Amino acid sequence: MSRSHSFPRLTRSTARPGTLAALAAAGVLVLAACGTGSGSGGSGSGSDTLTEIDYYDAAPQNTQLPQILDECATETGVKIKHQQVPRAQFMPKLLQQASARSLPDLALIDNPDLQQLAATGGLVSLSKAGLTTDGLYPSIVTAGQYQGQTYGIAPGVNGLALFYNKDMFTQAGLAPPRTWDELTAAAKKLTKGSRYGMAFSAVGNEEGSFQFEPFFWTAGADLTTLDSPQAVKALTLWKDLVGSGSASKSVVTWTQADVNDQFLAGNAAMMVNGPWQLPTLNAAKNLHFGVVPIPVPDASAKPVVPLGGEVWTVGRSNPTREAKAVAVVKCLLGQEKSLKWSKDAGYIPSNREAARQLGVSQPQLAAFVTEVGTAKSRTAQLGTDYPKVSQALADAIQAALAGGTSPQSALAQAQRSARD
């Protein structure tokens, strides 16, 4: 699912959005088909060796994580046994282990999946364990809570911003857009031949919902009322971009990785994407690009983007093991380690001061740092109901952009589906 930690085929990012939250919801249905996996649970190893699991399968995350884990292991006097599981198998495996009370001591999970796993009772409440969240962004803390308790905390997060091709903008005499009107006008002017002015992912799953949520939320819409006038306004923006030819009709099949490929190839002058794409973009020496916050409906508004990324959790075992695992998490969340991890993995530190430092030292991340302060957790309001609502929203996007349905009708159907 994600790298937002949250999506299918987000193997290049880990963001992606971050995650496929919908997969997590489906995980319960396939538990019977999964292997037991109990051998990797926390309770089966010596007390000085903790087990850890994640789904990172691509650089830089899969290369940097073992290093930072080893550093924190040394600092806390333990050893950590690292395990990587394919994303599609990750949540089904954890849910099965939770049912058997054999979760690993440490698990790095996509933040939209946190509440579902916490609901099993298999996680340690980090709040009760005394882990402080002082200095962290409140929105990031919220993303790791379930029923008023903190069960997961992110060392860093990712989100979405607007990338633009500086050369194309200079040639067109344009400045980066700040409002929807400016975005629409720039996309139209930049569309020429085989090049589109704008690119985004509207694929029919959590990845598409993740990309749409900045526009949805910034318009003032709410996930409890998918067919509100504000939601219709946001979907109309996307539909008009596609309908006018300023964005490709193929956005309904493009993942975030595909969108990045289009931008790299010069087939799109702007794109919505995340910081996990920066290493690939910076490797293209002839590409000159900038990054600005997501455009807003009017100049008085601030962008509201969904938080992508993963949270550290501690599996229930015994007091001694739990205390050691919590100590490791505390180390991972420290300002120094949070900043190091974020620099290496393309994230924004959860620690406010570390984020500020990163924004100053790496200007390409400044827009993402700015957005974190107003970002939203995808599951804070809906909890374990989020995957169903997210899928209904993704279906509405598909219906409006690919099926010819009006935004109003598509979102009205989404609202009915979310209530069923």
Coordinates of C-alpha atoms in Angstrom, one line a residue:
M1 CA 0.0 0.0 0.0
S2 CA 1.7 3.1 0.5
R3 CA 4.3 4.8 1.3
S4 CA 2.2 7.4 2.6
H5 CA 2.4 5.3 3.9
S6 CA -0.8 4.5 2.9
F7 CA -1.3 3.4 -0.7
P8 CA -1.0 0.6 -3.2
R9 CA 2.1 0.9 -5.3
L10 CA 3.7 3.6 -3.4
T11 CA 6.9 1.6 -3.3
R12 CA 9.0 4.6 -4.2
S13 CA 7.8 6.7 -1.4
T14 CA 6.7 5.4 1.9
A15 CA 4.2 7.8 2.1
R16 CA 3.1 7.5 0.8
P17 CA -0.3 8.7 1.5
G18 CA 2.4 7.4 2.7
T19 CA -0.4 3.4 2.9
L20 CA -3.2 1.4 1.6
A21 CA -5.6 2.0 4.4
A22 CA -8.3 0.1 2.6
L23 CA -6.0 -2.9 2.6
A24 CA -5.8 -2.7 6.3
A25 CA -9.6 -2.9 6.5
A26 CA -9.5 -5.9 4.2
G27 CA -6.8 -7.6 6.3
V28 CA -9.2 -9.0 8.8
L29 CA -10.9 -10.9 6.0
V30 CA -7.8 -12.7 5.0
L31 CA -6.3 -13.6 8.3
A32 CA -7.2 -17.3 7.9
A33 CA -5.1 -17.4 4.7
C34 CA -2.0 -16.0 6.4
G35 CA 0.8 -17.9 8.0
T36 CA 1.0 -17.8 11.8
G37 CA 4.0 -15.6 11.9
S38 CA 4.1 -15.8 15.7
G39 CA 7.8 -16.6 15.7
S40 CA 8.5 -12.9 15.2
G41 CA 6.4 -11.8 18.1
G42 CA 8.0 -10.0 21.0
S43 CA 7.4 -12.6 23.6
G44 CA 9.4 -15.3 21.9
S45 CA 12.9 -13.7 22.2
G46 CA 15.4 -13.0 24.9
S47 CA 14.8 -9.9 26.9
D48 CA 17.8 -8.1 25.6
T49 CA 16.9 -8.7 21.9
L50 CA 13.8 -6.8 20.7
T51 CA 12.0 -7.7 17.5
E52 CA 11.1 -5.0 14.9
I53 CA 9.0 -5.1 11.7
D54 CA 8.3 -2.7 8.9
Y55 CA 7.4 -2.8 5.2
Y56 CA 10.1 -0.7 3.7
D57 CA 11.3 -2.3 0.5
A58 CA 13.1 0.5 -1.3
A59 CA 15.8 3.0 -0.7
P60 CA 16.4 5.3 1.1
Q61 CA 14.1 4.1 3.9
N62 CA 15.1 0.4 3.8
T63 CA 18.8 1.3 4.0
Q64 CA 18.7 4.0 6.6
L65 CA 16.2 2.4 9.1
P66 CA 18.5 -0.5 10.2
Q67 CA 21.3 2.0 10.8
I68 CA 19.2 4.3 13.0
L69 CA 17.7 1.4 14.8
D70 CA 21.2 0.1 15.6
E71 CA 22.1 3.5 17.0
C72 CA 19.2 3.6 19.3
A73 CA 19.7 -0.1 20.3
T74 CA 23.3 0.8 21.4
E75 CA 22.1 3.9 23.3
T76 CA 19.4 1.9 25.2
G77 CA 21.5 -1.3 25.8
V78 CA 19.5 -3.7 23.7
K79 CA 19.8 -5.5 20.3
I80 CA 17.1 -5.3 17.7
K81 CA 16.2 -8.0 15.2
H82 CA 14.9 -6.3 12.1
Q83 CA 12.3 -7.8 9.7
Q84 CA 10.9 -6.4 6.5
V85 CA 7.6 -7.8 5.2
P86 CA 6.0 -6.9 1.8
R87 CA 3.4 -4.2 2.1
A88 CA 0.5 -6.4 0.9
Q89 CA 1.2 -8.9 3.7
F90 CA 2.1 -6.4 6.4
M91 CA -1.2 -5.6 8.1
P92 CA -2.7 -9.1 7.7
K93 CA 0.4 -10.4 9.4
L94 CA 0.2 -7.9 12.3
L95 CA -3.5 -8.4 12.8
Q96 CA -3.0 -12.1 13.1
Q97 CA -0.1 -11.6 15.5
A98 CA -2.3 -9.2 17.5
S99 CA -5.0 -11.8 17.8
A100 CA -2.4 -14.3 19.2
R101 CA -0.8 -11.6 21.4
S102 CA 2.5 -12.1 19.7
L103 CA 3.1 -8.8 18.1
P104 CA 6.8 -7.7 17.6
D105 CA 8.2 -5.4 20.2
L106 CA 8.4 -2.6 17.7
A107 CA 6.4 -2.1 14.5
L108 CA 6.6 0.9 12.1
I109 CA 3.1 1.0 10.6
D110 CA 1.3 3.4 8.2
N111 CA -0.5 5.9 10.4
P112 CA -4.1 5.3 9.0
D113 CA -3.7 1.6 10.1
L114 CA -2.9 2.6 13.7
Q115 CA -6.4 2.7 15.1
Q116 CA -7.3 -0.7 13.6
L117 CA -4.3 -2.3 15.2
A118 CA -4.8 -0.5 18.5
A119 CA -8.4 -1.7 18.6
T120 CA -7.1 -5.3 19.0
G121 CA -5.7 -4.5 22.4
G122 CA -2.3 -5.8 21.4
L123 CA -0.5 -2.4 21.6
V124 CA 1.0 -0.7 24.6
S125 CA -0.4 2.7 25.4
L126 CA 2.6 5.0 25.1
S127 CA 0.7 7.6 27.1
K128 CA 0.5 5.3 30.1
A129 CA 4.1 4.3 29.5
G130 CA 5.0 7.9 30.2
L131 CA 6.4 8.7 26.7
T132 CA 6.2 12.5 26.4
T133 CA 5.1 14.2 23.2
D134 CA 6.4 17.6 24.2
G135 CA 7.8 19.5 21.3
L136 CA 5.9 17.5 18.7
Y137 CA 3.3 18.9 16.3
P138 CA -0.2 18.3 17.9
S139 CA -1.6 17.1 14.5
I140 CA 1.1 14.4 14.4
V141 CA 0.4 13.2 17.9
T142 CA -3.3 13.0 17.1
A143 CA -2.5 10.7 14.1
G144 CA -1.2 8.1 16.6
Q145 CA -4.1 8.1 19.0
Y146 CA -7.0 5.8 19.7
Q147 CA -9.8 6.4 22.2
G148 CA -7.8 9.2 23.9
Q149 CA -4.6 7.2 24.3
T150 CA -1.4 7.5 22.2
Y151 CA -0.4 4.2 20.7
G152 CA 1.9 5.3 18.0
I153 CA 4.2 8.2 17.3
A154 CA 5.8 9.2 14.1
P155 CA 9.5 10.3 14.1
G156 CA 8.7 12.1 10.9
V157 CA 5.9 12.6 8.4
N158 CA 5.3 13.4 4.8
G159 CA 2.6 15.2 2.9
L160 CA 1.8 16.8 -0.4
A161 CA 2.8 20.0 -2.1
L162 CA 2.9 21.5 -5.6
F163 CA 6.0 20.9 -7.7
Y164 CA 6.6 23.1 -10.7
N165 CA 9.0 23.2 -13.6
K166 CA 10.9 26.5 -13.3
D167 CA 12.0 26.6 -16.9
M168 CA 8.5 26.2 -18.2
F169 CA 7.2 28.8 -15.8
T170 CA 9.9 31.3 -16.8
Q171 CA 9.2 30.8 -20.5
A172 CA 5.4 31.3 -19.9
G173 CA 6.1 34.4 -17.7
L174 CA 4.3 32.8 -14.7
A175 CA 4.8 32.8 -11.0
P176 CA 4.0 29.7 -8.9
P177 CA 0.2 29.6 -8.2
R178 CA -1.1 30.3 -4.8
T179 CA -4.9 30.1 -5.4
W180 CA -7.1 27.8 -7.3
D181 CA -7.8 30.5 -9.9
E182 CA -4.1 31.0 -10.4
L183 CA -3.6 27.2 -10.6
T184 CA -6.3 26.9 -13.3
A185 CA -5.0 29.8 -15.3
A186 CA -1.4 28.5 -15.1
A187 CA -2.4 24.9 -16.0
K188 CA -4.2 26.2 -19.1
K189 CA -1.4 28.4 -20.3
L190 CA 1.3 25.7 -19.7
T191 CA -0.7 23.0 -21.6
K192 CA 0.9 22.7 -25.0
G193 CA 1.2 19.8 -27.5
S194 CA 1.8 16.6 -25.5
R195 CA 2.5 18.6 -22.3
Y196 CA -0.2 19.0 -19.7
G197 CA -0.2 21.9 -17.3
M198 CA -1.1 19.9 -14.3
A199 CA -0.7 16.3 -13.1
F200 CA -2.0 14.4 -10.0
S201 CA -3.0 10.9 -9.0
A202 CA -6.8 10.1 -9.1
V203 CA -6.4 6.4 -9.0
G204 CA -9.4 4.6 -7.4
N205 CA -8.0 3.8 -4.0
E206 CA -6.5 5.4 -0.9
E207 CA -3.7 6.9 -3.0
G208 CA -6.2 8.9 -5.0
S209 CA -8.1 10.0 -1.9
F210 CA -4.8 11.0 -0.3
Q211 CA -4.0 13.3 -3.3
F212 CA -7.5 14.8 -3.3
E213 CA -7.8 15.5 0.4
P214 CA -5.7 18.6 0.4
F215 CA -8.2 20.2 -2.0
F216 CA -11.1 18.7 -0.2
W217 CA -10.1 19.8 3.3
T218 CA -8.7 23.2 2.2
A219 CA -12.1 24.0 0.6
G220 CA -13.6 23.4 4.1
A221 CA -15.1 20.0 3.4
D222 CA -15.4 17.3 6.0
L223 CA -15.1 13.5 5.8
T224 CA -18.4 13.0 7.6
T225 CA -20.3 14.8 4.8
L226 CA -18.8 13.9 1.5
D227 CA -21.4 15.7 -0.6
S228 CA -21.1 19.1 1.0
P229 CA -21.0 22.2 -1.2
Q230 CA -17.3 22.6 -0.2
A231 CA -16.6 19.0 -1.3
V232 CA -18.4 19.6 -4.6
K233 CA -16.3 22.7 -5.2
A234 CA -13.1 20.7 -4.7
L235 CA -14.1 17.9 -7.0
T236 CA -15.3 20.4 -9.6
L237 CA -11.8 21.9 -9.7
W238 CA -10.3 18.5 -10.6
K239 CA -13.0 17.7 -13.1
D240 CA -12.6 21.1 -14.8
L241 CA -8.8 20.6 -15.1
V242 CA -9.3 17.2 -16.8
G243 CA -12.3 18.4 -18.8
S244 CA -10.4 21.4 -20.2
G245 CA -7.5 19.3 -21.2
S246 CA -5.2 21.0 -18.6
A247 CA -4.7 17.6 -17.0
S248 CA -4.6 14.2 -18.7
K249 CA -7.6 11.9 -18.6
S250 CA -5.1 9.3 -17.5
V251 CA -4.9 10.7 -14.0
V252 CA -7.5 8.1 -13.1
T253 CA -4.9 5.4 -13.6
W254 CA -1.8 7.2 -12.5
T255 CA -0.2 6.4 -9.2
Q256 CA 2.0 9.0 -7.5
A257 CA 5.0 7.3 -9.0
D258 CA 3.5 7.6 -12.5
V259 CA 2.8 11.3 -11.9
N260 CA 6.4 11.8 -10.9
D261 CA 7.5 10.0 -14.1
Q262 CA 5.3 12.4 -16.2
F263 CA 6.9 15.4 -14.5
L264 CA 10.4 14.1 -15.0
A265 CA 9.7 13.4 -18.7
G266 CA 8.5 17.0 -19.2
N267 CA 5.0 15.9 -19.9
A268 CA 3.6 17.9 -17.0
A269 CA 4.5 21.4 -15.9
M270 CA 3.1 21.0 -12.4
M271 CA 2.3 18.0 -10.2
V272 CA 1.0 17.2 -6.7
N273 CA 3.4 14.9 -5.0
G274 CA 5.4 14.3 -1.8
P275 CA 9.0 14.8 -0.5
W276 CA 9.8 11.1 -1.1
Q277 CA 10.2 12.0 -4.8
L278 CA 13.0 14.5 -4.2
P279 CA 15.9 12.1 -4.5
T280 CA 14.7 11.0 -8.0
L281 CA 14.0 14.6 -9.1
N282 CA 17.3 15.9 -7.9
A283 CA 19.1 13.2 -9.7
A284 CA 17.8 14.6 -13.0
K285 CA 20.5 17.2 -13.6
N286 CA 18.6 19.0 -16.4
L287 CA 15.4 19.4 -14.4
H288 CA 15.0 22.7 -12.6
F289 CA 12.0 22.6 -10.3
G290 CA 10.5 24.3 -7.3
V291 CA 8.1 23.3 -4.5
V292 CA 5.3 25.4 -3.1
P293 CA 2.4 24.7 -0.8
I294 CA -0.8 23.3 -2.3
P295 CA -2.9 26.2 -3.8
V296 CA -5.9 27.3 -1.8
P297 CA -9.4 28.5 -2.8
D298 CA -8.6 32.1 -1.9
A299 CA -5.6 34.0 -0.6
S300 CA -7.0 34.0 3.0
A301 CA -7.0 30.2 3.3
K302 CA -4.2 27.9 4.4
P303 CA -3.5 24.5 2.8
V304 CA -4.7 21.5 4.8
V305 CA -2.9 18.3 3.7
P306 CA -3.2 14.8 5.0
L307 CA -0.4 13.5 7.1
G308 CA 1.5 10.6 5.5
G309 CA 4.1 8.4 7.0
E310 CA 4.4 5.8 9.7
V311 CA 4.2 5.6 13.5
W312 CA 6.2 3.5 15.9
T313 CA 4.2 1.2 18.1
V314 CA 5.1 -1.2 20.9
G315 CA 3.6 -4.6 21.1
R316 CA 2.3 -5.9 24.5
S317 CA 4.6 -8.6 26.0
N318 CA 5.8 -8.2 29.6
P319 CA 6.8 -5.1 31.6
T320 CA 10.5 -5.5 31.1
R321 CA 10.4 -5.9 27.3
E322 CA 7.8 -3.2 27.0
A323 CA 9.9 -0.7 28.9
K324 CA 12.9 -1.4 26.8
A325 CA 10.9 -1.0 23.6
V326 CA 9.5 2.3 24.8
A327 CA 13.0 3.5 25.5
V328 CA 14.0 2.7 21.9
V329 CA 11.0 4.7 20.7
K330 CA 11.9 7.6 22.9
C331 CA 15.4 7.5 21.3
L332 CA 13.9 7.4 17.8
L333 CA 11.7 10.4 18.6
G334 CA 14.5 12.6 19.9
Q335 CA 15.3 15.8 18.1
E336 CA 18.7 14.5 16.8
K337 CA 17.4 11.1 15.6
S338 CA 14.2 12.6 14.2
L339 CA 16.2 15.1 12.2
K340 CA 18.6 12.5 10.9
W341 CA 15.8 10.1 9.9
S342 CA 13.9 12.8 8.1
K343 CA 17.0 14.0 6.2
D344 CA 17.8 10.4 5.1
A345 CA 14.3 9.4 4.3
G346 CA 12.7 12.5 2.9
Y347 CA 10.4 13.2 5.8
I348 CA 9.5 16.2 7.9
P349 CA 10.5 15.7 11.6
S350 CA 7.7 15.5 14.1
N351 CA 9.7 17.6 16.4
R352 CA 8.9 21.3 15.7
E353 CA 12.4 22.6 16.2
A354 CA 14.0 19.8 14.1
A355 CA 11.4 20.6 11.4
R356 CA 12.3 24.3 11.5
Q357 CA 16.0 23.4 11.2
L358 CA 15.4 21.1 8.2
G359 CA 13.3 23.8 6.4
V360 CA 16.1 26.2 6.7
S361 CA 18.9 23.9 5.7
Q362 CA 16.9 22.2 2.8
P363 CA 14.7 24.8 1.0
Q364 CA 13.0 22.2 -1.1
L365 CA 11.3 21.0 2.1
A366 CA 10.3 24.4 3.3
A367 CA 6.8 24.1 1.8
F368 CA 6.2 20.8 3.5
V369 CA 7.4 22.2 6.8
T370 CA 4.9 25.1 6.4
E371 CA 2.0 22.7 5.8
V372 CA 2.6 20.4 8.8
G373 CA 1.3 23.0 11.2
T374 CA -2.2 22.8 9.6
A375 CA -2.1 19.2 8.4
K376 CA -4.7 16.6 9.4
S377 CA -4.7 13.1 10.5
R378 CA -6.8 11.0 8.2
T379 CA -8.2 8.8 11.0
A380 CA -8.5 11.3 13.9
Q381 CA -12.2 12.0 13.2
L382 CA -13.4 8.7 11.7
G383 CA -11.2 6.2 13.5
T384 CA -11.5 2.7 12.1
D385 CA -14.3 3.9 9.7
Y386 CA -11.8 5.9 7.7
P387 CA -10.9 3.1 5.1
K388 CA -14.5 2.8 4.0
V389 CA -15.1 6.5 3.7
S390 CA -11.8 6.9 1.8
Q391 CA -12.8 4.3 -0.7
A392 CA -16.2 5.9 -1.2
L393 CA -14.4 9.2 -1.9
A394 CA -12.0 7.5 -4.3
D395 CA -15.0 6.0 -6.1
A396 CA -16.6 9.4 -6.4
I397 CA -13.4 10.9 -7.9
Q398 CA -13.3 8.1 -10.5
A399 CA -17.0 8.5 -11.3
A400 CA -16.6 12.2 -11.9
L401 CA -13.3 12.2 -13.8
A402 CA -13.7 9.0 -15.8
G403 CA -17.4 8.1 -15.7
G404 CA -18.9 11.5 -16.7
T405 CA -20.9 11.8 -13.5
S406 CA -21.3 15.3 -12.1
P407 CA -19.3 16.0 -8.9
Q408 CA -22.6 16.5 -7.0
S409 CA -24.0 13.2 -8.0
A410 CA -20.7 11.3 -7.5
L411 CA -20.3 12.7 -4.0
A412 CA -23.9 12.1 -3.1
Q413 CA -23.4 8.4 -4.0
A414 CA -20.2 8.4 -2.0
Q415 CA -22.0 9.7 1.0
R416 CA -24.6 6.9 0.7
S417 CA -21.9 4.3 0.4
A418 CA -20.1 5.6 3.4
R419 CA -23.2 5.3 5.5
D420 CA -24.1 1.8 4.4

